[in-house]
Short mmCIF file of C-alpha atoms in Angstrom, two decimals:
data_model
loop_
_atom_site.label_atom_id
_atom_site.label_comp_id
_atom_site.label_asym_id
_atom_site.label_seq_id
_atom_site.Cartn_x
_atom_site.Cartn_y
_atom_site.Cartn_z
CA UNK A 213 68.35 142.76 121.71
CA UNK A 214 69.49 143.34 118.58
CA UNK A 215 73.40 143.24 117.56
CA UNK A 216 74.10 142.67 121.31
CA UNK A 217 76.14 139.91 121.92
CA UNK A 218 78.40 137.33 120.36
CA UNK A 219 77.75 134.11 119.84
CA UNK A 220 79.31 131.10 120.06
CA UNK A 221 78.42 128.86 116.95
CA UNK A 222 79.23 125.37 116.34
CA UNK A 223 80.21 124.38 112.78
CA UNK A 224 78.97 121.19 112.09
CA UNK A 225 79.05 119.43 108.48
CA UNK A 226 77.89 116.02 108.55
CA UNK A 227 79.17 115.44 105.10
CA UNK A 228 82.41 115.29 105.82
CA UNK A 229 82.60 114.26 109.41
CA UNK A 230 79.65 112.41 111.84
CA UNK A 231 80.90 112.48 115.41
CA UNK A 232 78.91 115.01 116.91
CA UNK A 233 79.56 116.29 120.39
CA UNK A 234 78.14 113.68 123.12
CA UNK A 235 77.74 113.52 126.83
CA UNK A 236 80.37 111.51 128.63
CA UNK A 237 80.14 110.51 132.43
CA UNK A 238 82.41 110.32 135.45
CA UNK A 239 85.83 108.53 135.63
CA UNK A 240 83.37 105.47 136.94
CA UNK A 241 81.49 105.64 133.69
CA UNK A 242 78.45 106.40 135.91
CA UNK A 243 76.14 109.80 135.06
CA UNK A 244 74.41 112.34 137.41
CA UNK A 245 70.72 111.17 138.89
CA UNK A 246 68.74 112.69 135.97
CA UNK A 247 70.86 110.49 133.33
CA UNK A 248 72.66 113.90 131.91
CA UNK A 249 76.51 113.75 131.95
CA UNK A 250 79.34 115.96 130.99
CA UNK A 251 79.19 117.78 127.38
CA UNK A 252 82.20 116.23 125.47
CA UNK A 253 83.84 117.60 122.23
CA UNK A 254 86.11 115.22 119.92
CA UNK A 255 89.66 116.43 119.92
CA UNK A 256 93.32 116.50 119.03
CA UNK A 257 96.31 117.39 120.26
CA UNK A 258 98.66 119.71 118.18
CA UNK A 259 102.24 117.68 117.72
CA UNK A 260 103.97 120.89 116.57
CA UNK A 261 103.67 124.49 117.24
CA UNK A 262 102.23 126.28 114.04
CA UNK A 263 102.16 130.33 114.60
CA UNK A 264 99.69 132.80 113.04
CA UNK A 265 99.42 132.73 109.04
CA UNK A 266 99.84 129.25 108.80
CA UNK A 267 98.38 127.40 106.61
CA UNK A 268 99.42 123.46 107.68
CA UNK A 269 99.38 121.71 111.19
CA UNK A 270 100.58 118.84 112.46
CA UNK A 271 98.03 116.97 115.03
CA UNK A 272 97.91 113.62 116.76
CA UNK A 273 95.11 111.68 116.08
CA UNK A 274 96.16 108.44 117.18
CA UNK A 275 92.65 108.70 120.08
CA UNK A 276 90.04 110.83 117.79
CA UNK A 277 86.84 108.93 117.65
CA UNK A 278 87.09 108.83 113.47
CA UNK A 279 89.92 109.70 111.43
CA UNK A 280 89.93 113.46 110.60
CA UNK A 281 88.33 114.02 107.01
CA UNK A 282 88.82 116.33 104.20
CA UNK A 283 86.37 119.25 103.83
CA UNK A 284 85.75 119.21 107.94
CA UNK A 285 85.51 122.26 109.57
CA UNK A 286 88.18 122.01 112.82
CA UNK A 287 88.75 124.70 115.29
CA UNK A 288 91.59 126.09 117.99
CA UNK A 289 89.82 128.33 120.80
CA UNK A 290 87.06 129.58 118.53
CA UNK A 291 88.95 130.25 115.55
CA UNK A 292 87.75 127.97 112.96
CA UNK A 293 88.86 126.73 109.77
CA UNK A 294 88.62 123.75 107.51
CA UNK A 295 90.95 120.84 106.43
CA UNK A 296 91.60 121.04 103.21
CA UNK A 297 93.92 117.59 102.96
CA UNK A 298 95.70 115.32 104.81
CA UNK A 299 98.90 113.19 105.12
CA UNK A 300 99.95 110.83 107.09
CA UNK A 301 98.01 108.58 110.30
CA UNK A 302 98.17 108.33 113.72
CA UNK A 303 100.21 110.49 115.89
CA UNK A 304 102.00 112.45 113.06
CA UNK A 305 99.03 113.45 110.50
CA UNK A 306 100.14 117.29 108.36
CA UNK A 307 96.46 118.66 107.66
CA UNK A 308 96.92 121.93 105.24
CA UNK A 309 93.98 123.97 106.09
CA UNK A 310 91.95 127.29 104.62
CA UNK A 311 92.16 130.24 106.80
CA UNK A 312 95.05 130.59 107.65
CA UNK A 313 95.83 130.02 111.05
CA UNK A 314 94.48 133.73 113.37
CA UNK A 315 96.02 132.57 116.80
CA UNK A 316 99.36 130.39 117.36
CA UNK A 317 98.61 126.69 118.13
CA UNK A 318 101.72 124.92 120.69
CA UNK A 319 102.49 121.38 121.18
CA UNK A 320 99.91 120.03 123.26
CA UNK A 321 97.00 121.94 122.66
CA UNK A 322 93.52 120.92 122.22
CA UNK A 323 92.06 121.34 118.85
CA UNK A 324 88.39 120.46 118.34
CA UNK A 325 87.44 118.29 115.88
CA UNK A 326 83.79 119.85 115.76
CA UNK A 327 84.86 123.61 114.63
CA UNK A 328 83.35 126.69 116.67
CA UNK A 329 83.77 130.22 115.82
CA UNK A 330 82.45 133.39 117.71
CA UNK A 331 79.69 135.60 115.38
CA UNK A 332 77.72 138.78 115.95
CA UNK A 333 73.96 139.29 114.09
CA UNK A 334 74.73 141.73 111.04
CA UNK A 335 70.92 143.11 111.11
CA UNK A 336 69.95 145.09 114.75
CA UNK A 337 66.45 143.56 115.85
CA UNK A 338 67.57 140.08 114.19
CA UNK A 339 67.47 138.47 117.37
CA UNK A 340 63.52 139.28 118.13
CA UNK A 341 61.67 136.26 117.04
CA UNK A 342 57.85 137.18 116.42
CA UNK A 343 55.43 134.14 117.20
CA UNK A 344 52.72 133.29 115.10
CA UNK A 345 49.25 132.19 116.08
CA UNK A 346 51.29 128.72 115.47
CA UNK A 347 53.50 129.58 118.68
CA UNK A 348 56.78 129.20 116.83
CA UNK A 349 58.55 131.10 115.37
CA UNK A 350 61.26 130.97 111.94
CA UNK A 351 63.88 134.04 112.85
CA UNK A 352 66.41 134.53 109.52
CA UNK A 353 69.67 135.37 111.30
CA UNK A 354 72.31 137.08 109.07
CA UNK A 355 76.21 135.91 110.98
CA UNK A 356 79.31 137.46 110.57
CA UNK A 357 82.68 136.32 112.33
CA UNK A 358 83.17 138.63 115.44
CA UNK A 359 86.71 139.62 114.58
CA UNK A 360 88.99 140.28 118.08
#
């Protein structure tokens, strides 16, 4: 289809941070028949508001799975952006981040600790993979952020 769509694109560098998303069950700890549970992304929750252009936040990360890392790549409802340092532990941690912030962030929001941003295929056609008599295929996509 070409440059149709937009696509939502999970930032993952294992460098800098390992939790990767997981499946999590029921309040009972039990899972549906098949053994597949609910998809689960890390997160934090903002302690202060921060509004648009900033460039530090202040999160609680007292119940992250792993403490948030330098150089990780965090978002806050697709917008995404990475930590560039951090001060401080547990409920009051002041993470300066690059790219600054595009959308407000109040007390009590969710931020994910596994970043996400929304993209659209710079190239039309990019999205038609051509198999080879291997029956796979190797499609080059070209990404830019889909800017709303």
């Amino acid at each position: 289809q070409g440059l149709t769509g937009v696509y939502r694109v999970r930032m993952i560098d294992t460098a800098a941070f390992s939790v990767s998303p997981g499946m999590v069950g029921f309040s009972d700890s039990t899972y549906f028949d098949d053994g597949a549970g609910f998809y689960s992304v890390p997160t934090v929750v903002a302690a202060a508001d921060a509004a648009i252009g900033a460039t530090e936040i202040i999160v609680d990360e007292s119940t992250a799975p792993a403490p948030i890392a330098e150089g990780q790549i965090m978002s806050h409802n697709d917008y995404p952006f990475g930590v560039v340092s951090r001060f401080g532990s547990g409920s009051s941690v002041a993470l300066s981040v690059q790219m600054p912030l595009r959308a407000e962030i109040q007390t009590g929001d969710l931020i994910d600790m596994v970043g996400t941003g929304l993209f659209e295929m710079v190239e039309a056609g990019a999205g038609r993979v051509a198999y080879g008599p291997e029956l796979y295929g190797r499609p080059s996509l070209q990404l830019r952020e889909w800017l709303r």
